[in-house]
XYZ file of C-alpha atoms in Angstrom:
757
model
C -13.429 14.307 20.328
C -13.478 12.206 23.479
C -13.201 8.444 23.340
C -15.384 6.825 25.971
C -16.844 3.622 27.371
C -20.440 3.449 28.480
C -19.274 4.492 31.917
C -16.462 6.946 32.489
C -14.480 8.748 29.833
C -11.237 7.816 28.134
C -9.107 9.553 25.562
C -6.766 8.130 22.954
C -3.851 8.241 25.402
C -5.648 5.623 27.508
C -5.530 3.277 24.519
C -1.749 3.560 24.329
C -1.524 6.337 21.744
C 1.205 8.885 22.361
C 1.000 12.628 21.724
C 2.672 12.206 18.337
C 0.216 9.475 17.339
C -2.756 11.642 18.282
C -1.341 14.580 16.321
C -1.071 12.354 13.242
C -4.619 11.014 13.700
C -5.930 14.572 14.004
C -4.065 15.636 10.862
C -2.047 18.292 12.692
C 0.023 20.426 10.353
C -1.353 18.648 7.299
C -3.931 19.656 4.739
C -6.159 16.649 5.362
C -9.512 15.787 6.919
C -9.678 12.978 9.497
C -12.351 11.123 11.457
C -11.311 12.822 14.680
C -12.266 16.276 13.406
C -14.862 15.498 10.713
C -17.837 16.439 12.905
C -16.258 19.697 14.081
C -15.279 20.616 10.518
C -18.866 20.129 9.310
C -20.174 22.300 12.126
C -17.691 24.978 11.135
C -18.944 24.823 7.542
C -22.551 25.517 8.593
C -21.433 28.335 10.882
C -19.317 29.935 8.165
C -22.146 29.755 5.596
C -24.742 30.791 8.219
C -27.040 27.965 7.104
C -29.263 25.663 9.174
C -29.136 21.908 8.587
C -32.904 21.824 8.170
C -32.580 24.098 5.128
C -29.984 21.809 3.527
C -31.340 18.310 4.181
C -34.984 18.948 3.398
C -36.234 15.377 3.657
C -36.688 14.252 7.250
C -36.265 10.794 8.720
C -33.403 9.750 6.425
C -31.279 8.371 9.245
C -31.674 7.450 12.892
C -28.631 8.957 14.577
C -29.131 6.953 17.762
C -29.288 3.630 15.941
C -26.258 4.478 13.795
C -24.339 5.387 16.963
C -25.166 2.031 18.562
C -24.388 0.113 15.375
C -21.173 1.687 14.121
C -19.513 3.278 17.179
C -18.844 0.087 19.144
C -15.469 -0.554 17.468
C -12.830 1.602 15.781
C -9.980 0.219 13.672
C -6.817 2.334 13.633
C -3.122 1.985 12.851
C -1.015 1.764 16.004
C 2.737 1.084 16.050
C 2.505 0.053 12.400
C -0.127 -2.595 13.106
C -3.877 -2.871 12.763
C -5.444 -2.033 16.149
C -9.080 -2.467 17.204
C -10.584 -0.245 19.889
C -13.677 -1.763 21.452
C -15.240 -2.143 24.851
C -14.540 -5.249 26.935
C -16.715 -8.222 26.055
C -18.869 -7.895 29.176
C -19.459 -4.173 28.643
C -21.556 -3.438 25.617
C -21.274 0.177 24.628
C -19.839 2.733 22.272
C -16.231 3.854 22.215
C -16.577 7.255 20.600
C -18.885 10.253 20.810
C -21.842 10.465 18.455
C -21.742 12.541 15.278
C -24.282 15.058 14.000
C -26.897 13.910 11.503
C -25.233 15.704 8.565
C -21.828 14.113 9.245
C -23.443 10.685 9.613
C -25.369 11.029 6.350
C -22.360 12.272 4.390
C -20.149 9.528 5.841
C -22.625 6.884 4.640
C -22.987 8.500 1.210
C -19.221 8.971 0.777
C -18.470 5.373 1.832
C -20.975 4.143 -0.769
C -19.586 6.388 -3.512
C -16.017 5.427 -2.629
C -16.938 1.791 -3.235
C -18.448 2.303 -6.687
C -16.465 5.220 -8.187
C -12.920 6.231 -8.927
C -11.515 9.007 -6.750
C -11.914 11.625 -9.486
C -15.536 10.657 -10.124
C -16.265 10.646 -6.391
C -14.787 14.133 -6.025
C -16.859 15.359 -8.966
C -20.160 13.901 -7.685
C -19.725 15.081 -4.073
C -18.626 18.565 -5.178
C -21.684 18.959 -7.403
C -23.899 17.551 -4.645
C -22.544 20.001 -2.040
C -22.895 22.978 -4.384
C -26.497 21.951 -5.048
C -27.612 21.557 -1.432
C -25.833 24.776 -0.368
C -26.980 26.762 -3.401
C -28.865 29.283 -1.225
C -25.540 30.384 0.331
C -24.364 31.981 -2.905
C -21.610 34.023 -1.287
C -19.969 30.917 0.149
C -20.004 28.558 -2.816
C -16.369 29.232 -3.695
C -15.460 28.320 -0.128
C -17.440 25.088 -0.430
C -15.753 24.270 -3.737
C -12.258 24.691 -2.271
C -12.933 22.994 1.082
C -14.964 20.022 -0.104
C -11.932 17.748 -0.582
C -11.041 18.019 3.126
C -14.611 17.227 4.140
C -14.592 14.194 1.817
C -11.376 12.981 3.449
C -12.970 13.374 6.863
C -16.086 11.404 5.829
C -13.961 8.700 4.212
C -11.878 8.498 7.368
C -14.959 8.369 9.646
C -16.439 5.558 7.539
C -13.170 3.631 7.363
C -12.357 3.528 11.090
C -15.929 2.407 11.907
C -16.007 -0.436 9.363
C -18.669 1.296 7.250
C -16.459 1.283 4.152
C -15.776 -2.433 4.569
C -19.509 -3.166 4.769
C -20.151 -1.084 1.634
C -17.457 -3.007 -0.241
C -18.802 -6.391 0.897
C -22.329 -5.437 -0.189
C -21.184 -4.271 -3.647
C -19.231 -7.483 -4.226
C -22.144 -9.634 -3.038
C -24.461 -7.904 -5.508
C -21.934 -8.545 -8.296
C -21.827 -12.220 -7.352
C -25.632 -12.259 -7.756
C -25.226 -10.766 -11.269
C -27.099 -7.625 -10.250
C -24.356 -5.405 -11.714
C -21.212 -5.871 -13.768
C -17.934 -6.274 -11.812
C -15.847 -3.176 -11.234
C -16.697 0.470 -10.654
C -19.518 2.467 -12.207
C -18.417 4.231 -15.436
C -17.939 7.997 -15.400
C -20.906 8.650 -17.710
C -23.285 7.498 -14.941
C -22.213 10.268 -12.562
C -25.223 12.385 -13.547
C -27.681 9.645 -12.579
C -25.933 9.134 -9.222
C -26.121 12.877 -8.551
C -29.793 12.923 -9.460
C -30.449 10.087 -6.993
C -28.580 11.784 -4.134
C -30.364 15.108 -4.643
C -33.711 13.297 -4.715
C -32.851 11.488 -1.469
C -32.065 14.648 0.527
C -34.274 17.252 -1.171
C -37.282 15.393 -2.563
C -40.737 16.572 -1.611
C -43.149 14.794 0.723
C -45.062 13.352 -2.224
C -41.968 12.512 -4.289
C -41.393 9.074 -2.763
C -40.336 6.964 -5.768
C -37.135 7.064 -7.805
C -37.244 4.902 -10.936
C -34.072 3.756 -12.689
C -33.225 1.292 -15.456
C -29.607 1.076 -14.297
C -28.537 -1.944 -12.293
C -25.609 0.101 -10.975
C -27.792 2.875 -9.546
C -30.167 0.351 -8.034
C -27.291 -1.536 -6.374
C -25.843 1.755 -5.096
C -29.187 2.420 -3.390
C -29.040 -1.053 -1.810
C -25.642 -0.165 -0.313
C -27.088 3.006 1.232
C -29.952 0.959 2.630
C -27.566 -1.633 4.122
C -25.460 1.066 5.775
C -28.406 2.695 7.520
C -30.111 5.201 5.206
C -33.890 4.907 5.672
C -34.919 4.001 2.133
C -36.401 0.917 0.506
C -35.345 -0.785 -2.720
C -37.812 -2.660 -4.899
C -38.235 -3.978 -8.389
C -41.129 -2.768 -10.477
C -42.767 -6.166 -10.132
C -42.979 -5.667 -6.363
C -44.618 -2.273 -6.676
C -47.699 -3.366 -4.726
C -45.511 -3.734 -1.628
C -44.639 -0.038 -1.404
C -44.782 1.359 2.134
C -46.612 4.639 2.530
C -44.404 7.442 3.790
C -41.113 5.667 2.956
C -38.930 6.571 0.005
C -38.323 3.843 -2.586
C -35.699 3.304 -5.284
C -37.323 1.162 -7.940
C -35.529 -0.947 -10.576
C -37.514 -0.701 -13.814
C -38.154 -3.806 -15.914
C -37.089 -1.855 -19.004
C -33.382 -2.567 -18.676
C -30.691 -1.375 -21.038
C -30.113 -3.474 -24.178
C -27.539 -6.285 -23.831
C -25.046 -4.633 -26.182
C -25.021 -1.488 -24.046
C -24.508 -3.633 -20.976
C -21.424 -5.206 -22.563
C -20.021 -1.776 -23.437
C -20.476 -0.781 -19.789
C -18.616 -3.896 -18.659
C -15.653 -3.088 -20.891
C -15.304 0.420 -19.442
C -15.256 -0.610 -15.771
C -12.103 -0.591 -13.659
C -11.619 -1.925 -10.149
C -11.689 -5.731 -10.297
C -11.939 -7.946 -7.226
C -8.844 -10.172 -6.895
C -9.103 -12.893 -4.184
C -5.494 -13.350 -3.067
C -6.019 -17.011 -2.200
C -7.500 -17.776 -5.641
C -6.377 -14.996 -7.981
C -7.640 -16.797 -11.097
C -11.186 -16.004 -9.946
C -10.712 -12.388 -11.077
C -11.212 -13.670 -14.648
C -14.372 -15.654 -13.908
C -16.784 -12.818 -14.698
C -15.222 -11.773 -18.012
C -18.096 -10.982 -20.438
C -18.755 -13.613 -23.069
C -20.307 -16.642 -21.414
C -19.091 -19.609 -19.407
C -17.052 -21.216 -22.191
C -15.121 -18.005 -22.821
C -14.426 -17.384 -19.124
C -13.323 -20.992 -18.558
C -10.835 -20.730 -21.426
C -9.510 -17.382 -20.189
C -9.161 -18.664 -16.632
C -7.043 -21.575 -17.896
C -4.828 -19.099 -19.772
C -4.524 -16.982 -16.582
C -3.488 -20.105 -14.639
C -0.910 -20.950 -17.337
C 0.613 -17.502 -16.864
C 0.862 -18.131 -13.125
C 2.401 -21.601 -13.557
C 5.140 -20.239 -15.801
C 6.587 -18.254 -12.887
C 6.960 -21.519 -10.967
C 8.352 -23.464 -13.927
C 11.042 -20.879 -14.650
C 11.511 -20.022 -10.924
C 10.970 -16.371 -11.738
C 11.390 -13.956 -8.842
C 12.269 -10.403 -7.913
C 15.371 -10.324 -5.686
C 15.986 -7.022 -3.849
C 19.506 -5.599 -3.771
C 21.341 -2.389 -2.972
C 24.828 -0.959 -3.033
C 26.301 2.503 -2.550
C 26.007 3.603 -6.182
C 22.415 2.397 -6.552
C 20.683 4.053 -8.240
C 23.556 4.746 -10.553
C 24.440 8.338 -11.314
C 22.727 9.704 -14.398
C 24.738 12.313 -16.269
C 23.438 15.753 -15.381
C 20.999 14.411 -12.771
C 22.900 13.400 -9.619
C 20.890 11.489 -7.012
C 20.795 12.874 -3.511
C 21.918 10.441 -0.804
C 18.450 10.291 0.716
C 16.956 9.403 -2.667
C 18.766 6.069 -2.431
C 16.508 3.038 -2.606
C 16.494 -0.659 -3.336
C 16.313 -2.168 -6.786
C 15.195 -5.632 -7.841
C 17.095 -8.146 -9.894
C 14.743 -10.367 -11.891
C 16.014 -13.912 -11.767
C 14.951 -17.204 -13.349
C 16.260 -20.753 -13.508
C 15.254 -23.113 -16.280
C 16.718 -26.184 -17.929
C 14.773 -25.394 -21.086
C 16.111 -23.305 -23.936
C 14.439 -20.425 -25.719
C 12.415 -21.587 -28.734
C 13.473 -20.527 -32.186
C 11.194 -17.856 -33.576
C 10.784 -16.488 -37.061
C 11.527 -12.882 -37.861
C 8.881 -10.626 -36.339
C 7.418 -13.296 -34.040
C 9.032 -11.687 -31.004
C 7.182 -8.360 -31.310
C 4.622 -9.236 -28.649
C 6.585 -11.094 -25.976
C 9.604 -8.792 -25.956
C 7.309 -5.854 -25.118
C 5.423 -7.481 -22.250
C 7.888 -9.871 -20.546
C 10.404 -8.363 -18.091
C 12.837 -11.144 -18.939
C 12.627 -13.665 -21.777
C 12.505 -16.940 -19.866
C 11.912 -20.137 -21.898
C 8.503 -21.149 -20.487
C 7.097 -17.629 -20.705
C 8.134 -17.199 -24.336
C 6.750 -20.636 -25.260
C 3.484 -19.923 -23.443
C 2.871 -16.672 -25.292
C 3.850 -18.128 -28.651
C 1.426 -21.028 -28.163
C -1.379 -18.499 -27.762
C -0.318 -16.272 -30.648
C 0.291 -19.091 -33.133
C -3.392 -20.027 -32.986
C -4.405 -16.670 -34.453
C -4.826 -15.876 -38.131
C -1.670 -14.306 -39.573
C -3.403 -11.012 -40.331
C -4.724 -10.706 -36.773
C -1.279 -11.441 -35.352
C 0.311 -8.708 -37.469
C -2.258 -6.152 -36.318
C -1.723 -6.997 -32.650
C 2.050 -7.140 -33.028
C 1.974 -3.667 -34.564
C -0.027 -2.424 -31.572
C 2.478 -3.823 -29.074
C 5.303 -2.183 -30.990
C 3.620 1.235 -30.789
C 2.541 3.461 -27.881
C -1.064 3.649 -26.786
C -3.083 6.825 -27.348
C -6.489 7.640 -25.886
C -8.215 6.562 -29.098
C -5.959 3.548 -29.633
C -8.708 1.105 -28.711
C -10.664 2.083 -31.819
C -7.709 1.323 -34.073
C -8.240 -2.377 -33.366
C -11.168 -4.158 -34.901
C -13.722 -5.699 -32.496
C -12.903 -8.957 -34.280
C -9.609 -8.929 -32.350
C -11.273 -8.751 -28.931
C -10.957 -12.486 -28.326
C -7.210 -12.383 -29.000
C -6.729 -9.294 -26.820
C -8.573 -11.091 -24.000
C -6.257 -14.106 -24.305
C -3.076 -12.030 -24.087
C -4.444 -9.938 -21.226
C -5.425 -13.035 -19.233
C -1.969 -14.544 -19.711
C -0.157 -11.332 -18.768
C -2.346 -10.788 -15.701
C -1.686 -14.302 -14.431
C 2.035 -13.912 -15.087
C 2.447 -10.601 -13.259
C 0.144 -11.459 -10.356
C 2.215 -14.593 -9.711
C 5.498 -12.689 -10.116
C 4.539 -9.866 -7.727
C 2.544 -11.839 -5.141
C 5.621 -12.918 -3.083
C 6.435 -9.235 -2.537
C 2.966 -8.472 -1.105
C 2.194 -8.826 2.604
C -1.593 -8.960 3.000
C -1.682 -9.973 6.678
C -3.320 -6.707 7.788
C -6.263 -6.788 5.358
C -9.771 -7.269 6.764
C -10.564 -9.465 3.750
C -7.739 -11.194 1.901
C -8.614 -9.526 -1.390
C -6.818 -7.063 -3.623
C -8.405 -4.633 -6.047
C -7.103 -4.468 -9.616
C -7.146 -1.174 -11.487
C -7.573 -2.853 -14.893
C -10.633 -3.503 -17.024
C -11.550 -5.938 -19.792
C -9.735 -5.451 -23.131
C -7.535 -2.843 -21.426
C -5.148 -1.135 -23.829
C -3.905 1.225 -21.100
C -2.961 -1.794 -18.995
C -0.788 -3.064 -21.839
C 0.842 0.357 -22.115
C 1.624 0.269 -18.389
C 3.243 -3.152 -18.864
C 5.258 -1.935 -21.853
C 6.465 1.084 -19.870
C 7.495 -1.228 -17.026
C 9.477 -3.522 -19.329
C 11.199 -0.513 -20.903
C 12.227 0.756 -17.456
C 14.566 -2.183 -16.860
C 18.289 -1.588 -16.926
C 21.386 -3.754 -17.034
C 23.925 -4.122 -14.284
C 27.249 -5.917 -14.123
C 27.613 -8.549 -11.393
C 30.879 -8.010 -9.546
C 31.665 -11.718 -9.350
C 30.319 -12.693 -12.747
C 30.801 -12.007 -16.406
C 27.196 -11.403 -17.405
C 24.691 -8.601 -17.057
C 21.397 -8.957 -15.223
C 18.103 -7.114 -15.619
C 17.269 -4.656 -12.822
C 14.192 -2.590 -11.943
C 14.038 0.382 -9.589
C 11.681 -0.202 -6.672
C 9.563 2.795 -7.686
C 8.718 1.074 -10.995
C 7.833 -2.200 -9.263
C 5.702 -0.242 -6.769
C 3.877 1.479 -9.624
C 2.890 -1.833 -11.224
C 1.980 -3.452 -7.889
C -0.154 -0.432 -6.941
C -2.169 -0.781 -10.148
C -2.655 -4.550 -9.892
C -3.273 -4.856 -6.136
C -4.559 -1.468 -4.889
C -6.452 -0.107 -7.947
C -4.458 3.129 -7.938
C -5.628 5.202 -10.888
C -3.298 5.856 -13.802
C -3.123 9.612 -13.174
C -1.802 9.053 -9.636
C 0.714 6.481 -10.890
C 2.296 9.161 -13.072
C 3.279 10.986 -9.866
C 5.252 7.993 -8.530
C 8.960 8.782 -8.698
C 12.279 7.460 -7.421
C 12.053 7.005 -3.656
C 8.246 6.945 -3.374
C 7.247 4.950 -0.269
C 3.701 4.030 -1.223
C 0.479 5.021 -2.957
C -3.134 5.316 -1.786
C -5.846 3.976 -4.081
C -8.876 1.837 -3.301
C -6.414 0.130 -0.973
C -3.118 1.498 0.290
C 0.191 -0.110 -0.669
C 3.348 0.919 1.206
C 6.912 -0.261 1.645
C 6.948 -2.552 4.679
C 9.613 -0.316 6.210
C 7.048 2.511 6.489
C 5.222 0.426 9.107
C 8.434 -0.601 10.869
C 7.900 -4.160 9.652
C 11.416 -4.776 8.303
C 13.222 -6.444 11.213
C 14.906 -9.304 9.398
C 16.563 -9.652 6.014
C 13.671 -11.827 4.784
C 11.451 -8.707 5.036
C 13.565 -6.591 2.675
C 11.834 -5.180 -0.384
C 8.303 -6.218 0.632
C 5.095 -4.162 0.368
C 2.180 -4.097 2.798
C -1.381 -3.943 1.485
C -3.741 -2.033 3.825
C -7.469 -1.351 3.936
C -7.457 0.863 7.045
C -7.972 4.621 7.318
C -5.346 6.116 4.998
C -5.320 9.570 6.636
C -3.023 8.174 9.347
C -0.201 8.088 6.775
C 1.009 11.509 5.557
C 0.642 11.788 1.795
C 0.158 14.278 -1.035
C -3.215 15.165 -2.507
C -2.508 12.580 -5.257
C -2.097 9.886 -2.587
C 1.690 9.672 -2.993
C 3.569 8.731 0.198
C 7.058 10.272 0.300
C 9.876 10.327 2.833
C 10.903 13.305 4.947
C 14.418 14.323 5.936
C 15.862 12.937 9.156
C 18.257 14.874 11.384
C 21.679 13.606 12.488
C 21.770 12.292 16.046
C 23.638 13.882 18.951
C 26.871 12.016 19.806
C 27.674 11.122 23.423
C 30.731 9.342 24.885
C 29.945 7.289 28.024
C 31.800 8.517 31.131
C 31.252 5.529 33.406
C 32.333 2.118 32.153
C 30.520 -1.091 33.048
C 32.836 -3.665 31.490
C 31.434 -7.138 30.944
C 32.118 -10.235 28.932
C 29.442 -10.962 26.379
C 29.167 -14.568 27.542
C 28.301 -13.387 31.071
C 25.440 -11.117 30.021
C 21.739 -11.917 29.947
C 21.186 -10.840 26.365
C 17.540 -11.916 26.289
C 16.193 -9.995 29.258
C 12.713 -8.705 29.946
C 13.229 -5.236 28.481
C 10.349 -4.159 26.264
C 10.983 -3.729 22.556
C 10.994 -0.404 20.766
C 7.792 0.766 19.103
C 7.517 2.239 15.610
C 5.319 5.161 14.599
C 4.540 6.879 11.309
C 4.975 10.614 11.815
C 5.005 13.603 9.465
C 8.266 15.452 8.907
C 7.185 18.277 11.199
C 10.283 20.385 10.504
C 10.205 20.539 6.703
C 7.136 19.047 5.032
C 4.239 17.604 7.047
C 2.908 15.864 3.906
C 5.955 13.561 3.992
C 6.630 10.915 6.623
C 9.378 9.576 8.832
C 9.604 6.331 10.784
C 9.984 7.093 14.484
C 11.397 4.627 17.024
C 10.432 5.020 20.680
C 11.286 3.117 23.845
C 8.832 3.332 26.729
C 7.431 6.408 25.007
C 10.799 8.187 24.709
C 12.152 9.188 21.295
C 15.143 7.173 20.075
C 15.497 7.891 16.365
C 13.621 9.288 13.335
C 14.641 7.931 9.940
C 13.738 7.877 6.295
C 11.950 4.482 6.047
C 13.989 3.470 2.983
C 17.084 3.478 5.162
C 15.702 0.479 7.078
C 15.821 -1.746 3.991
C 19.314 -0.568 3.135
C 20.724 -1.294 6.605
C 19.257 -4.797 6.534
C 20.608 -5.328 3.026
C 24.105 -4.925 4.433
C 23.226 -7.666 6.907
C 22.408 -9.903 3.923
C 25.905 -9.385 2.555
C 27.495 -10.201 5.914
C 25.417 -13.314 6.535
C 25.559 -14.858 3.057
C 29.081 -15.274 1.629
C 27.617 -16.716 -1.596
C 25.609 -13.583 -2.403
C 26.614 -12.307 -5.836
C 26.547 -8.682 -4.627
C 28.888 -9.286 -1.671
C 32.113 -7.250 -1.985
C 35.097 -9.481 -2.732
C 37.131 -8.239 0.264
C 34.244 -8.309 2.765
C 35.197 -10.649 5.660
C 32.993 -13.495 6.779
C 31.812 -13.927 10.370
C 32.617 -17.505 11.404
C 31.652 -19.559 14.465
C 35.226 -19.197 15.724
C 34.928 -15.418 15.392
C 31.767 -15.367 17.481
C 33.377 -17.560 20.155
C 36.306 -15.161 20.375
C 33.998 -12.163 20.620
C 32.041 -13.721 23.480
C 35.215 -13.874 25.620
C 36.023 -10.172 25.269
C 35.285 -7.540 27.911
C 33.374 -4.557 26.547
C 31.467 -1.506 27.738
C 27.827 -2.387 28.391
C 25.284 0.149 27.088
C 21.620 -0.374 28.008
C 18.805 0.617 25.676
C 17.738 3.334 28.115
C 20.964 5.199 27.342
C 19.608 6.001 23.871
C 16.570 7.911 25.148
C 16.381 11.390 23.689
C 17.950 10.357 20.413
C 21.572 10.090 21.569
C 24.194 8.111 19.676
C 26.605 6.529 22.134
C 30.142 6.639 20.713
C 33.102 4.466 21.834
C 35.725 6.289 23.887
C 38.645 7.152 21.646
C 42.355 6.794 22.368
C 44.947 7.027 19.597
C 47.240 4.406 21.069
C 44.596 1.960 22.285
C 43.238 0.723 18.952
C 44.875 -0.507 15.809
C 43.628 -0.194 12.253
C 40.907 -2.794 11.672
C 40.427 -4.819 8.543
C 37.961 -7.525 9.609
C 34.950 -7.873 11.839
C 36.865 -9.992 14.341
C 39.812 -7.599 14.573
C 37.303 -4.851 15.290
C 37.567 -6.196 18.847
C 41.249 -5.543 19.700
C 43.062 -7.508 22.375
C 43.984 -4.306 24.189
C 41.834 -1.359 25.039
C 38.557 -3.310 24.923
C 36.829 -0.494 26.752
C 36.659 1.068 23.306
C 34.081 -1.566 22.303
C 30.426 -1.125 23.168
C 27.999 -3.995 23.584
C 24.265 -3.242 23.280
C 21.983 -6.172 24.239
C 19.060 -6.456 21.792
C 18.138 -10.111 22.267
C 14.643 -10.994 21.045
C 13.868 -7.309 20.446
C 13.688 -7.018 16.639
C 12.745 -3.330 16.476
C 15.424 -2.362 18.981
C 17.958 -4.249 16.867
C 16.824 -2.444 13.720
C 16.902 0.981 15.374
C 20.393 0.559 16.868
C 21.726 -0.608 13.511
C 20.184 2.486 11.909
C 21.777 4.774 14.497
C 25.268 3.507 13.818
C 25.240 2.472 10.176
C 23.264 5.233 8.438
C 22.885 5.225 4.669
C 26.268 3.811 3.742
C 27.790 2.845 7.078
C 30.228 4.829 9.189
C 33.852 4.356 8.180
C 34.886 5.312 11.732
C 32.963 2.424 13.265
C 32.544 -1.301 12.910
C 29.051 -2.531 13.790
C 28.808 -6.266 14.416
C 25.608 -8.269 14.928
C 26.108 -11.277 17.209
C 23.822 -14.126 16.056
C 21.654 -16.162 18.427
C 22.768 -19.557 19.705
C 20.127 -21.324 17.605
C 18.124 -20.443 14.553
C 14.911 -19.606 16.442
C 12.296 -17.450 14.771
C 13.237 -14.793 12.209
C 12.926 -12.178 14.966
C 15.395 -14.046 17.233
C 18.438 -13.810 15.025
C 20.514 -11.540 17.225
C 21.779 -11.519 20.800
C 23.494 -8.156 20.748
C 25.177 -5.448 18.715
C 28.866 -4.668 19.186
C 30.166 -1.255 18.144
C 33.932 -0.767 17.878
C 36.039 2.187 16.794
C 38.067 1.761 13.627
C 41.136 3.974 13.288
C 42.671 4.500 9.855
């Protein structure tokens, strides 16, 4: 597919995308559909089935391809170098940036974007599969092919809608209709799939005289409004406005005979996918069913849960060392399965309240650590309940949830369940929010996978609390609570990206991210860990997810990186560090998400390039680990710092700056080479500290690599030399900047010296 302005023709390379980037966008080597090939894939489907479009989409005039092209093809939003990137024509040139699509691909992209907004992934797959089998029913010999290929077509339509902003418009429309009380918040329940299918079949295959579709469902009516807003030529009316019908146009009509209120409340309880404004997260409770008084009370409880994290100074602190995760008997961890963990920390001058026997059954199952304010807050809620109700709920929290567990609790307990859920939601949203980077979202909103009175949500919380483990602090006498990053990711994916529970079960040690209604990934996947303040963070994304290799369940996993070729420099350009311009005009490295082409294209590697040339491919988790070692070097008070690890002082830096060393430019690393110091047995002594890594004699053995103000170059060079656990043959020293500067200006250069044992 060519990418073009109104005049002339451009391809993706003209927008700064390299060959590897284009291969990823096109889904090369992966079992995935993308926007770049969606149109061609649909054409191939019709050719394979030997079917004409006119025999599939019987109703004419549903869309105006020319108008859709002018409306949606003027801007594309892609992921480039780990950042959100908009492709659009210059301001003075109004035109499209991509070739037009066929009418079938346009229609299916609009329908899929609408369904993706209102349904879970499994329900969407079910509805679109049934829809495709229905419209292609005349091609009986090819229905099995359709059934097996439909998932890749859906991915292509989702991708086409996402890069054009169609999906964002569908989401905005759905949320606006909820704000107008035209439908309950969240996604449409699974038992309405049949009505959605009936609507879609009527839209594409209805007869010339079949111009009206009547529904009593607010959800179906609002879904039709989304289609209308995106560009499908249909009208939506209420039955009262029936006299305004336009002859020849199809109408979706909302009947006055709505469902009874009690049925409406049951629908509300079953709905997942709650809007969570990240600047005012308490608003996610505002539409809880039950009236204004109930929602006001629950919102206050949610806010209390959030405040407790501040009062007790609760936080997740990332950490790593060489035996993390610890070896489990009979199940040794591979080196490349290594990942960060989080220590949960709190500071409080208060003491834990005294509780009677059995009063701890609720809070010990839902709090990751029993901090004083959190325990008091939960007890204040629970102590207002009748004793019998408390015992029933305590028994539930002590047991595991089953699919029919909701019915074991009397509806009389709903108010108490709502109070606990509101408190726990506020608590965990406040606890996890500092780990979430939302800077690349189009709208600063998350999507929660929970629903009202959600017993499965409580089970997820209980499983999270049970996953904690104890670890001994090397410099202390007490244990601390730790959580593997995969378990924190699982909870964050549910609360912020609405990842469904089935997909969460596939998250395992080392998982890099998950794709749900939004995508949540380790920041290192995007190359956005270039300072120790970035360690352990997650990025929330609402861009086209097909640009990140993943499994069919939406699980993002790491590939296997190859060792780098070692090269010893022949010519020596010896300089003193103090004489060098360490903050030159050299461009920084770029980072790219690429599949592991050699072993498994459904997994990904982080690729560093300089001026388009390959430097290094790494497992993204390694980025966090390398920067964690920088934390230990820079902070002598860190509780995880090894006792015998030397400290880099100002005097040490001054001494280093006076030494002559071999200068290695960044260009020397092109092609993925690892430059190694020249070795001489009698020129270097055994080194025990960072300063003595620069010997007084034989300084040609020390390499200096200027990386000033180039954060990604700094990260990549550290990765080349330090690896997973460091290289015991080398000492790698980061020279700090003269002043504090910005977080990205923390380093002037890297010094690499040979250490002989």
